[in-house]
């Protein structure tokens, strides 16, 4: 028996189908527009790629929902709808005639016979609601574009953007290096360095080829570091150990000054270890002093050992670093961070205070003990390395911790008037000598040299 | 009597009627059906065909099968309206003389107006009132025609000399216009056999009565037509107008005037009767399609270009049918 609310159900279904049809049309149209916007963004405004990606997902969905709501609202003309259903289901207008008999009651025999015919035919009412071809075609096109768009998103995602892209080439390298392997040698310590290098983020984004080249250079370095151990990494690992030994030796010296008494076994071991690590050539001298329990000789030897490490006191003033790398190294130290960062590459501007190393590039004060009036020390290639900062800093309740300064790559300050501020001139001979002094593998030296040459191309 | 019983009886009656007519009339099933449809719809039929196709025989056979009075009027140029309708004559009754109305041949159930286009327009128009109103007015007195009443007019499409084409107003009053086709070879053989091997044509005995026809008319009237189909019929009629937005190109090019609203009425009514004769209790698109050409083809007036290029209304209507969707 035909349901009494057959026509109501058909009308509801038709409204749903129409809503879906409208939604498909609107969604597909919106998807097309969003896809076009995504492409345009990728081509001309990569910085807006995240917004375009979001729009690709949100705009078609919102348009489809709105169109569905609007499409469902108006009631379809039932006589036309029923005749269309009749046509699609091959009912020869029986459904329409039955509806006509419900609206204008006629002989019951007619209605009963038509209803019996409909039951016999047992049509699938759901297939009777007409759906246009255009919404289907548009839906297919929209879905295709959505799939294509989302397939494109990962590629676009590699493009830098204001939120996820580094502001400079060096920062990009640093982030990639950090992503590749946890490194304590980031290449870019400060965001402000981008300006110094003359590399605004937009410019970097517009130079994907250059970024790729630098990325390749880094990729060459990674296997070297992984196979034999990166010099900087091994050095960084040993620096806290050396500092600890030195502190132990200093405490030992203070104890002897305060209360001269023979060394116990632990103190002897501390002394032996320090000598073995720092001055093995004096091992026999120290052993003799310990064996003889000659406290004066021991104190003198310890003072000599500590004095041999005295150049670090000069370095920790930061003035020497300020000459070579006036910003990054000292600024990191000034902020109290354990710094193993490489020296920045930008020389001080001619005539600026930085040339005299009184302040840091970001305007922060130099570490305690430094003197702005002191002439900047010039380091030889043999002096490069990681130097501990003394005395140890105390940060809140965390207690004392060690600070280190890393000597930078020497560069030649440009002559006044010859280059614009921010330009960098590299002395590759010096760079090679510094790298060789750092026990950098030969293969890596070439790669590092290529790195500097690469970035020099952007700042000739 | 319930409608269901009347429906079944009426349909069986007309099935018997069609079979009885088919015993005499060889072929021509569409013509026979169109005639019965007009009978069921209280309409009139214009039969167009060359002489000798059995038009008169069809009408006579139908009258015999229905047991109805039949009259045949041969239209000629000198035929007067009174010759059709009747006239007042002086008669004596009880010693007194007075005018009495002498009924003409129009007073019958089935009237065959043979070669109607040979009479003058004045005489042709004498049929207008009878065909539409089912009344005859003579000398200030109106006489009712007895139901069922149907006029079957014939005209020869070839011999046009000395003819008076029917005015549009009169043509519009025919429910259907049926082209009587030439019989096929097999039909010709059967016709020859029937007319040469027997002494005379044996007309069928009455298988139905006037009451049966009137009862069937009631049933047909109640057959439902979906609103969508009525709208479809309306769109079809509108599409025959050259100034209509839905008119196909052929209509714009060759039609002077499209079908009248009476055409839409005729189409729906004829579709109902067609559904009834097809054993249905509702009108289908197929019924509309079957009656589309007979109901509209005589209501399309071609323009000069159409006449000059020999375009036929049937070809134009075929184009209209293709262009106008059902839903």
PDB file of C-alpha atoms in Angstrom, chain B residues 47-253:
ATOM      1  CA  UNK B  47     -12.198  13.842 -42.152  1.00  0.00           C
ATOM      2  CA  UNK B  48      -9.884  14.783 -44.954  1.00  0.00           C
ATOM      3  CA  UNK B  49      -9.129  12.369 -47.732  1.00  0.00           C
ATOM      4  CA  UNK B  50      -9.630  11.616 -51.320  1.00  0.00           C
ATOM      5  CA  UNK B  51     -12.980  10.122 -52.420  1.00  0.00           C
ATOM      6  CA  UNK B  52     -13.500   6.401 -52.149  1.00  0.00           C
ATOM      7  CA  UNK B  53     -11.701   5.770 -48.904  1.00  0.00           C
ATOM      8  CA  UNK B  54     -14.773   4.613 -47.028  1.00  0.00           C
ATOM      9  CA  UNK B  55     -15.601   7.738 -45.110  1.00  0.00           C
ATOM     10  CA  UNK B  56     -19.317   7.429 -45.672  1.00  0.00           C
ATOM     11  CA  UNK B  57     -19.193   3.741 -45.023  1.00  0.00           C
ATOM     12  CA  UNK B  58     -17.448   4.411 -41.724  1.00  0.00           C
ATOM     13  CA  UNK B  59     -20.126   6.773 -40.565  1.00  0.00           C
ATOM     14  CA  UNK B  60     -22.919   4.460 -41.585  1.00  0.00           C
ATOM     15  CA  UNK B  61     -21.280   1.485 -39.936  1.00  0.00           C
ATOM     16  CA  UNK B  62     -20.790   3.437 -36.736  1.00  0.00           C
ATOM     17  CA  UNK B  63     -24.417   4.491 -36.724  1.00  0.00           C
ATOM     18  CA  UNK B  64     -25.569   0.926 -37.180  1.00  0.00           C
ATOM     19  CA  UNK B  65     -23.274  -0.374 -34.461  1.00  0.00           C
ATOM     20  CA  UNK B  66     -24.542   2.216 -32.037  1.00  0.00           C
ATOM     21  CA  UNK B  67     -28.175   1.917 -33.062  1.00  0.00           C
ATOM     22  CA  UNK B  68     -28.289   5.674 -33.643  1.00  0.00           C
ATOM     23  CA  UNK B  69     -29.996   7.747 -36.288  1.00  0.00           C
ATOM     24  CA  UNK B  70     -27.769   8.611 -39.158  1.00  0.00           C
ATOM     25  CA  UNK B  71     -28.107  11.230 -41.862  1.00  0.00           C
ATOM     26  CA  UNK B  72     -25.922  12.175 -44.777  1.00  0.00           C
ATOM     27  CA  UNK B  73     -25.798  15.580 -46.367  1.00  0.00           C
ATOM     28  CA  UNK B  74     -24.057  15.984 -49.679  1.00  0.00           C
ATOM     29  CA  UNK B  75     -22.819  19.537 -49.773  1.00  0.00           C
ATOM     30  CA  UNK B  76     -23.124  21.311 -53.070  1.00  0.00           C
ATOM     31  CA  UNK B  77     -22.747  24.952 -54.058  1.00  0.00           C
ATOM     32  CA  UNK B  78     -26.512  25.430 -54.258  1.00  0.00           C
ATOM     33  CA  UNK B  79     -27.216  23.820 -50.924  1.00  0.00           C
ATOM     34  CA  UNK B  80     -29.161  26.194 -48.659  1.00  0.00           C
ATOM     35  CA  UNK B  81     -29.131  26.335 -44.856  1.00  0.00           C
ATOM     36  CA  UNK B  82     -32.735  25.283 -44.756  1.00  0.00           C
ATOM     37  CA  UNK B  83     -31.768  22.168 -46.604  1.00  0.00           C
ATOM     38  CA  UNK B  84     -29.696  21.250 -43.586  1.00  0.00           C
ATOM     39  CA  UNK B  85     -31.542  22.689 -40.648  1.00  0.00           C
ATOM     40  CA  UNK B  86     -35.152  22.394 -41.830  1.00  0.00           C
ATOM     41  CA  UNK B  87     -37.825  24.964 -42.482  1.00  0.00           C
ATOM     42  CA  UNK B  88     -41.284  26.072 -41.430  1.00  0.00           C
ATOM     43  CA  UNK B  89     -44.039  24.917 -43.696  1.00  0.00           C
ATOM     44  CA  UNK B  90     -47.794  25.433 -43.592  1.00  0.00           C
ATOM     45  CA  UNK B  91     -49.688  22.459 -42.349  1.00  0.00           C
ATOM     46  CA  UNK B  92     -53.226  21.633 -41.337  1.00  0.00           C
ATOM     47  CA  UNK B  93     -54.119  20.260 -37.993  1.00  0.00           C
ATOM     48  CA  UNK B  94     -57.736  19.984 -36.871  1.00  0.00           C
ATOM     49  CA  UNK B  95     -58.894  22.137 -39.718  1.00  0.00           C
ATOM     50  CA  UNK B  96     -56.519  24.939 -38.831  1.00  0.00           C
ATOM     51  CA  UNK B  97     -53.544  25.938 -40.855  1.00  0.00           C
ATOM     52  CA  UNK B  98     -50.340  26.847 -39.142  1.00  0.00           C
ATOM     53  CA  UNK B  99     -46.625  26.770 -39.616  1.00  0.00           C
ATOM     54  CA  UNK B 100     -44.963  23.620 -38.618  1.00  0.00           C
ATOM     55  CA  UNK B 101     -41.233  23.046 -38.438  1.00  0.00           C
ATOM     56  CA  UNK B 102     -40.009  20.419 -40.780  1.00  0.00           C
ATOM     57  CA  UNK B 103     -36.742  19.110 -39.365  1.00  0.00           C
ATOM     58  CA  UNK B 104     -33.767  18.920 -41.651  1.00  0.00           C
ATOM     59  CA  UNK B 105     -31.126  16.207 -41.827  1.00  0.00           C
ATOM     60  CA  UNK B 106     -29.180  17.854 -39.045  1.00  0.00           C
ATOM     61  CA  UNK B 107     -31.638  16.296 -36.644  1.00  0.00           C
ATOM     62  CA  UNK B 108     -29.877  12.991 -36.278  1.00  0.00           C
ATOM     63  CA  UNK B 109     -27.340  11.467 -33.927  1.00  0.00           C
ATOM     64  CA  UNK B 110     -24.629  11.090 -36.489  1.00  0.00           C
ATOM     65  CA  UNK B 111     -24.503  13.574 -39.353  1.00  0.00           C
ATOM     66  CA  UNK B 112     -22.218  13.076 -42.294  1.00  0.00           C
ATOM     67  CA  UNK B 113     -21.487  16.386 -44.013  1.00  0.00           C
ATOM     68  CA  UNK B 114     -19.975  15.029 -47.154  1.00  0.00           C
ATOM     69  CA  UNK B 115     -17.638  17.353 -49.027  1.00  0.00           C
ATOM     70  CA  UNK B 116     -18.492  20.201 -46.743  1.00  0.00           C
ATOM     71  CA  UNK B 117     -16.199  22.570 -48.557  1.00  0.00           C
ATOM     72  CA  UNK B 118     -18.396  22.520 -51.659  1.00  0.00           C
ATOM     73  CA  UNK B 119     -21.189  24.462 -50.012  1.00  0.00           C
ATOM     74  CA  UNK B 120     -21.172  28.211 -49.699  1.00  0.00           C
ATOM     75  CA  UNK B 121     -19.955  29.782 -46.486  1.00  0.00           C
ATOM     76  CA  UNK B 122     -23.527  30.736 -45.658  1.00  0.00           C
ATOM     77  CA  UNK B 123     -24.601  27.119 -45.696  1.00  0.00           C
ATOM     78  CA  UNK B 124     -21.436  25.973 -43.959  1.00  0.00           C
ATOM     79  CA  UNK B 125     -22.038  28.421 -41.184  1.00  0.00           C
ATOM     80  CA  UNK B 126     -25.507  26.950 -40.727  1.00  0.00           C
ATOM     81  CA  UNK B 127     -23.711  24.067 -39.077  1.00  0.00           C
ATOM     82  CA  UNK B 128     -21.909  26.265 -36.559  1.00  0.00           C
ATOM     83  CA  UNK B 129     -24.664  26.467 -34.001  1.00  0.00           C
ATOM     84  CA  UNK B 130     -25.498  22.799 -34.322  1.00  0.00           C
ATOM     85  CA  UNK B 131     -21.894  21.728 -33.938  1.00  0.00           C
ATOM     86  CA  UNK B 132     -21.092  23.911 -30.962  1.00  0.00           C
ATOM     87  CA  UNK B 133     -24.346  24.521 -29.136  1.00  0.00           C
ATOM     88  CA  UNK B 134     -26.191  21.378 -30.176  1.00  0.00           C
ATOM     89  CA  UNK B 135     -29.163  23.544 -30.985  1.00  0.00           C
ATOM     90  CA  UNK B 136     -30.881  24.718 -34.160  1.00  0.00           C
ATOM     91  CA  UNK B 137     -32.608  28.087 -34.368  1.00  0.00           C
ATOM     92  CA  UNK B 138     -35.202  28.517 -37.084  1.00  0.00           C
ATOM     93  CA  UNK B 139     -37.828  31.229 -37.241  1.00  0.00           C
ATOM     94  CA  UNK B 140     -37.204  32.420 -33.735  1.00  0.00           C
ATOM     95  CA  UNK B 141     -37.481  28.987 -32.256  1.00  0.00           C
ATOM     96  CA  UNK B 142     -34.569  27.017 -30.931  1.00  0.00           C
ATOM     97  CA  UNK B 143     -34.600  23.285 -31.176  1.00  0.00           C
ATOM     98  CA  UNK B 144     -32.356  20.994 -29.140  1.00  0.00           C
ATOM     99  CA  UNK B 145     -30.445  18.331 -30.948  1.00  0.00           C
ATOM    100  CA  UNK B 146     -30.688  14.925 -29.436  1.00  0.00           C
ATOM    101  CA  UNK B 147     -27.579  13.511 -27.793  1.00  0.00           C
ATOM    102  CA  UNK B 148     -25.350  11.938 -28.691  1.00  0.00           C
ATOM    103  CA  UNK B 149     -24.819  14.234 -31.612  1.00  0.00           C
ATOM    104  CA  UNK B 150     -21.779  14.289 -33.810  1.00  0.00           C
ATOM    105  CA  UNK B 151     -20.972  15.869 -37.150  1.00  0.00           C
ATOM    106  CA  UNK B 152     -18.525  14.051 -39.348  1.00  0.00           C
ATOM    107  CA  UNK B 153     -17.510  16.323 -42.178  1.00  0.00           C
ATOM    108  CA  UNK B 154     -15.412  15.277 -45.088  1.00  0.00           C
ATOM    109  CA  UNK B 155     -13.459  17.295 -47.565  1.00  0.00           C
ATOM    110  CA  UNK B 156     -11.342  16.473 -50.555  1.00  0.00           C
ATOM    111  CA  UNK B 157      -7.870  17.972 -50.279  1.00  0.00           C
ATOM    112  CA  UNK B 158      -7.127  17.669 -53.997  1.00  0.00           C
ATOM    113  CA  UNK B 159     -10.100  18.931 -55.935  1.00  0.00           C
ATOM    114  CA  UNK B 160     -10.166  22.568 -54.904  1.00  0.00           C
ATOM    115  CA  UNK B 161     -11.941  24.070 -57.911  1.00  0.00           C
ATOM    116  CA  UNK B 162     -15.449  25.206 -57.060  1.00  0.00           C
ATOM    117  CA  UNK B 163     -14.903  24.753 -53.369  1.00  0.00           C
ATOM    118  CA  UNK B 164     -15.208  27.120 -50.463  1.00  0.00           C
ATOM    119  CA  UNK B 165     -12.520  26.490 -47.904  1.00  0.00           C
ATOM    120  CA  UNK B 166     -13.944  26.365 -44.437  1.00  0.00           C
ATOM    121  CA  UNK B 167     -13.562  29.584 -42.488  1.00  0.00           C
ATOM    122  CA  UNK B 168     -11.194  29.412 -39.548  1.00  0.00           C
ATOM    123  CA  UNK B 169     -13.961  29.901 -37.046  1.00  0.00           C
ATOM    124  CA  UNK B 170     -15.753  26.862 -38.336  1.00  0.00           C
ATOM    125  CA  UNK B 171     -12.652  24.736 -38.605  1.00  0.00           C
ATOM    126  CA  UNK B 172     -11.887  25.548 -34.984  1.00  0.00           C
ATOM    127  CA  UNK B 173     -15.153  23.950 -33.980  1.00  0.00           C
ATOM    128  CA  UNK B 174     -14.062  20.545 -35.105  1.00  0.00           C
ATOM    129  CA  UNK B 175     -12.557  18.693 -32.188  1.00  0.00           C
ATOM    130  CA  UNK B 176     -10.313  16.674 -34.428  1.00  0.00           C
ATOM    131  CA  UNK B 177      -9.162  16.664 -37.973  1.00  0.00           C
ATOM    132  CA  UNK B 178      -8.229  13.234 -39.235  1.00  0.00           C
ATOM    133  CA  UNK B 179      -6.387  12.503 -42.406  1.00  0.00           C
ATOM    134  CA  UNK B 180      -7.843   9.398 -43.929  1.00  0.00           C
ATOM    135  CA  UNK B 181      -4.891   7.516 -45.362  1.00  0.00           C
ATOM    136  CA  UNK B 182      -4.910   5.417 -48.456  1.00  0.00           C
ATOM    137  CA  UNK B 183      -5.193   1.726 -47.590  1.00  0.00           C
ATOM    138  CA  UNK B 184      -2.266  -0.614 -47.896  1.00  0.00           C
ATOM    139  CA  UNK B 185      -2.114  -3.512 -50.343  1.00  0.00           C
ATOM    140  CA  UNK B 186      -3.379  -6.057 -47.874  1.00  0.00           C
ATOM    141  CA  UNK B 187      -6.184  -3.755 -46.884  1.00  0.00           C
ATOM    142  CA  UNK B 188      -7.045  -3.169 -50.519  1.00  0.00           C
ATOM    143  CA  UNK B 189      -7.257  -6.907 -51.107  1.00  0.00           C
ATOM    144  CA  UNK B 190      -9.543  -7.344 -48.151  1.00  0.00           C
ATOM    145  CA  UNK B 191     -11.698  -4.412 -49.265  1.00  0.00           C
ATOM    146  CA  UNK B 192     -11.993  -5.897 -52.707  1.00  0.00           C
ATOM    147  CA  UNK B 193     -12.934  -9.255 -51.304  1.00  0.00           C
ATOM    148  CA  UNK B 194     -15.591  -7.832 -49.032  1.00  0.00           C
ATOM    149  CA  UNK B 195     -17.199  -5.822 -51.793  1.00  0.00           C
ATOM    150  CA  UNK B 196     -17.110  -8.367 -54.608  1.00  0.00           C
ATOM    151  CA  UNK B 197     -17.691 -11.744 -53.116  1.00  0.00           C
ATOM    152  CA  UNK B 198     -20.732 -10.844 -51.084  1.00  0.00           C
ATOM    153  CA  UNK B 199     -24.001  -9.525 -52.412  1.00  0.00           C
ATOM    154  CA  UNK B 200     -24.121  -6.523 -50.156  1.00  0.00           C
ATOM    155  CA  UNK B 201     -22.356  -4.955 -47.232  1.00  0.00           C
ATOM    156  CA  UNK B 202     -23.668  -6.392 -44.003  1.00  0.00           C
ATOM    157  CA  UNK B 203     -23.689  -3.707 -41.372  1.00  0.00           C
ATOM    158  CA  UNK B 204     -23.193  -4.825 -37.799  1.00  0.00           C
ATOM    159  CA  UNK B 205     -26.093  -4.969 -35.431  1.00  0.00           C
ATOM    160  CA  UNK B 206     -26.174  -2.507 -32.593  1.00  0.00           C
ATOM    161  CA  UNK B 207     -23.716  -3.366 -29.891  1.00  0.00           C
ATOM    162  CA  UNK B 208     -24.346  -0.231 -27.867  1.00  0.00           C
ATOM    163  CA  UNK B 209     -26.945   2.424 -27.382  1.00  0.00           C
ATOM    164  CA  UNK B 210     -27.127   6.144 -26.996  1.00  0.00           C
ATOM    165  CA  UNK B 211     -27.299   5.660 -23.240  1.00  0.00           C
ATOM    166  CA  UNK B 212     -24.102   3.675 -23.326  1.00  0.00           C
ATOM    167  CA  UNK B 213     -22.409   6.514 -25.153  1.00  0.00           C
ATOM    168  CA  UNK B 214     -23.690   9.074 -22.665  1.00  0.00           C
ATOM    169  CA  UNK B 215     -22.569   6.887 -19.729  1.00  0.00           C
ATOM    170  CA  UNK B 216     -19.168   6.511 -21.279  1.00  0.00           C
ATOM    171  CA  UNK B 217     -18.977  10.265 -21.710  1.00  0.00           C
ATOM    172  CA  UNK B 218     -19.508  10.641 -17.971  1.00  0.00           C
ATOM    173  CA  UNK B 219     -16.719   8.232 -17.210  1.00  0.00           C
ATOM    174  CA  UNK B 220     -14.356   9.912 -19.646  1.00  0.00           C
ATOM    175  CA  UNK B 221     -15.111  13.262 -18.109  1.00  0.00           C
ATOM    176  CA  UNK B 222     -13.974  11.955 -14.720  1.00  0.00           C
ATOM    177  CA  UNK B 223     -10.670  10.621 -15.899  1.00  0.00           C
ATOM    178  CA  UNK B 224      -8.010  12.632 -14.125  1.00  0.00           C
ATOM    179  CA  UNK B 225      -5.463  14.660 -15.989  1.00  0.00           C
ATOM    180  CA  UNK B 226      -2.446  15.673 -13.983  1.00  0.00           C
ATOM    181  CA  UNK B 227      -1.798  19.349 -13.645  1.00  0.00           C
ATOM    182  CA  UNK B 228       1.617  18.789 -15.095  1.00  0.00           C
ATOM    183  CA  UNK B 229       0.096  17.321 -18.223  1.00  0.00           C
ATOM    184  CA  UNK B 230      -2.362  20.160 -18.525  1.00  0.00           C
ATOM    185  CA  UNK B 231       0.553  22.533 -18.288  1.00  0.00           C
ATOM    186  CA  UNK B 232       2.301  20.457 -20.898  1.00  0.00           C
ATOM    187  CA  UNK B 233      -0.692  20.763 -23.200  1.00  0.00           C
ATOM    188  CA  UNK B 234      -0.735  24.498 -22.645  1.00  0.00           C
ATOM    189  CA  UNK B 235       2.955  24.777 -23.457  1.00  0.00           C
ATOM    190  CA  UNK B 236       2.412  22.792 -26.619  1.00  0.00           C
ATOM    191  CA  UNK B 237      -0.313  25.129 -27.758  1.00  0.00           C
ATOM    192  CA  UNK B 238       1.684  28.206 -26.884  1.00  0.00           C
ATOM    193  CA  UNK B 239       4.644  26.861 -28.775  1.00  0.00           C
ATOM    194  CA  UNK B 240       2.600  26.988 -31.980  1.00  0.00           C
ATOM    195  CA  UNK B 241       2.508  30.759 -31.753  1.00  0.00           C
ATOM    196  CA  UNK B 242       5.292  32.485 -33.653  1.00  0.00           C
ATOM    197  CA  UNK B 243       5.656  35.166 -31.011  1.00  0.00           C
ATOM    198  CA  UNK B 244       6.030  32.673 -28.197  1.00  0.00           C
ATOM    199  CA  UNK B 245       9.378  32.348 -26.468  1.00  0.00           C
ATOM    200  CA  UNK B 246       9.155  28.573 -26.679  1.00  0.00           C
ATOM    201  CA  UNK B 247       8.238  28.507 -30.348  1.00  0.00           C
ATOM    202  CA  UNK B 248      10.651  26.553 -32.497  1.00  0.00           C
ATOM    203  CA  UNK B 249      12.227  28.055 -35.539  1.00  0.00           C
ATOM    204  CA  UNK B 250       9.805  26.474 -37.975  1.00  0.00           C
ATOM    205  CA  UNK B 251       6.881  28.035 -36.155  1.00  0.00           C
ATOM    206  CA  UNK B 252       8.491  31.456 -36.288  1.00  0.00           C
ATOM    207  CA  UNK B 253       9.158  31.072 -39.973  1.00  0.00           C
TER     208      UNK B 253
END
